[in-house]
Every structure is written in structure tokens, then in C-alpha cells.
C-alpha atoms as one frame of an Amber mdcrd trajectory, in Angstrom:
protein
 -11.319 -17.833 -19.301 -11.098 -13.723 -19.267  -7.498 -12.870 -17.821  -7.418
  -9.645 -15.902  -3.521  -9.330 -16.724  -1.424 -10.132 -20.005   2.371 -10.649
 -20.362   4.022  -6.931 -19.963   1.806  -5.867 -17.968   2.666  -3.884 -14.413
   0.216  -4.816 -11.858  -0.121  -4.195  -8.076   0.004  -7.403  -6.208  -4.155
  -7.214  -4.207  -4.329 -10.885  -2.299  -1.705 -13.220  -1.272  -1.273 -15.534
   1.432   1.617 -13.933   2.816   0.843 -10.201   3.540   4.211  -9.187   2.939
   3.260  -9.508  -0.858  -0.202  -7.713  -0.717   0.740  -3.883  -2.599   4.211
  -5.171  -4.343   4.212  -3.520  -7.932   5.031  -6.561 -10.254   6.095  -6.911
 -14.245   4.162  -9.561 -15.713   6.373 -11.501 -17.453   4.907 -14.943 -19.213
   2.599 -17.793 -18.093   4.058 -19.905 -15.188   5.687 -22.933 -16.356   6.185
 -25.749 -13.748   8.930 -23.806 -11.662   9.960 -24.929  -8.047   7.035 -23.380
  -6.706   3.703 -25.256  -6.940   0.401 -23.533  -6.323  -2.145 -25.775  -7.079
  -6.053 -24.566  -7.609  -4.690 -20.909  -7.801  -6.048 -20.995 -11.087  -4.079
 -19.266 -14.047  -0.691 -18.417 -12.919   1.757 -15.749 -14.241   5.736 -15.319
 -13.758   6.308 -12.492 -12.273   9.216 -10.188 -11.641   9.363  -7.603  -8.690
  12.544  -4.935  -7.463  11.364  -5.781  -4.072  11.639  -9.467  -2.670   8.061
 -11.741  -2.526   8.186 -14.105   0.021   6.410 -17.732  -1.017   6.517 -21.303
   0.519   7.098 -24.519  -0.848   7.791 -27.372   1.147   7.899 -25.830   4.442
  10.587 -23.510   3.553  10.745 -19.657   3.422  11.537 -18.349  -0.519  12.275
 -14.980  -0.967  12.852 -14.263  -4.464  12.325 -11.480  -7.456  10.362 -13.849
  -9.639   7.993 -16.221  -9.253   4.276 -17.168  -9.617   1.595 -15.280  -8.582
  -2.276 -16.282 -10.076  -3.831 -13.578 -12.367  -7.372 -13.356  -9.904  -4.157
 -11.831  -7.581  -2.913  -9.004  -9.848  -4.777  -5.925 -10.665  -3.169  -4.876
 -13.563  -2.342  -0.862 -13.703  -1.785  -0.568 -17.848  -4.911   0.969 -17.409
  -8.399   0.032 -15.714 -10.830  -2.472 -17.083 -14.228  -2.510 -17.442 -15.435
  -4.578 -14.393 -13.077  -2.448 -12.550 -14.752   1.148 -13.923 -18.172  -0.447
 -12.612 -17.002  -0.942  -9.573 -15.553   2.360  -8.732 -18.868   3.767 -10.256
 -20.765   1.609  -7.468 -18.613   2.277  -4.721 -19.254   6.469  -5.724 -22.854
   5.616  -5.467 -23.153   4.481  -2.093 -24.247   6.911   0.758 -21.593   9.009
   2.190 -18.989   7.991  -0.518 -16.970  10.599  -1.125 -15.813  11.491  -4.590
 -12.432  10.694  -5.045
């Protein structure tokens, strides 16, 4: 399995189920080990850490902490862009009435 993110990485937060999350700036810290917090078929998860507070749910209650997991597929990472990512951009500049950015 290709990671998008590795441990150190900052990364912008793009999906969540809580929109408060969606745009957060995150450190990546470590892969998630069996916290509180249980996200199961999220695929890979990392511990993250955030200045700002991310809001998650476990058990029917509200959790709004600085760290916590978040799966890679949700993190673009911003050490730098990767290759899928380049393609994309070089797609989305291809399509009629794209503007160059």
C-alpha cells in the first residue's frame, strides 16, 4: 500500500466527516495505535497533531482535541507535491476554460 503522507510530514486536512476538520494544517506524527478513538475501514490511519482543535466522535460523544487519528487517503501532504498530484493539476490546466494558475 502507497501512503500519500509519512511521519513528519505537514499536511492539509482534504475530507472528513465533520467539516469543521476539512482545511486544518496537521503534523503527522506516527501511525495510529489503538487510541480512544476507533475508525474502522478508514484504512491506514496516522496520529496527528493540530494548533487548532479537530472535532471527532466516539461513542456518541463530541471530542475536541489537538491529536488524534485521521486516515492518510484524508491528508494531502504539503512537504511537497507528488506525482499523482502533478498529473492532476496538469489535467485540470488542460480542460477548456481552465485558467492557468
Amino acid at each position: 500500500m502507497k501512503l500519500r503522507c509519512k511521519a513528519g510530514d505537514l499536511a492539509v486536512v482534504i475530507y472528513a466527516e465533520h467539516l469543521h476538520n476539512i482545511g486544518l494544517v496537521v503534523r503527522v506524527l506516527h501511525p495510529y495505535d489503538n487510541g480512544d478513538i476507533h475508525l474502522p475501514g478508514k484504512g491506514f490511519l496516522w496520529e496527528v497533531e493540530c494548533s487548532q482543535k479537530q472535532l471527532w466522535v466516539s461513542q456518541r460523544r463530541a471530542l475536541w482535541r489537538n491529536r488524534g487519528p485521521v486516515p492518510d487517503a484524508y491528508l494531502l501532504p504539503l512537504s511537497g507535491k507528488t506525482d499523482s498530484s502533478q498529473q492532476q493539476a496538469r489535467q485540470l490546466r488542460a480542460l477548456p476554460g481552465a485558467s492557468e494558475g
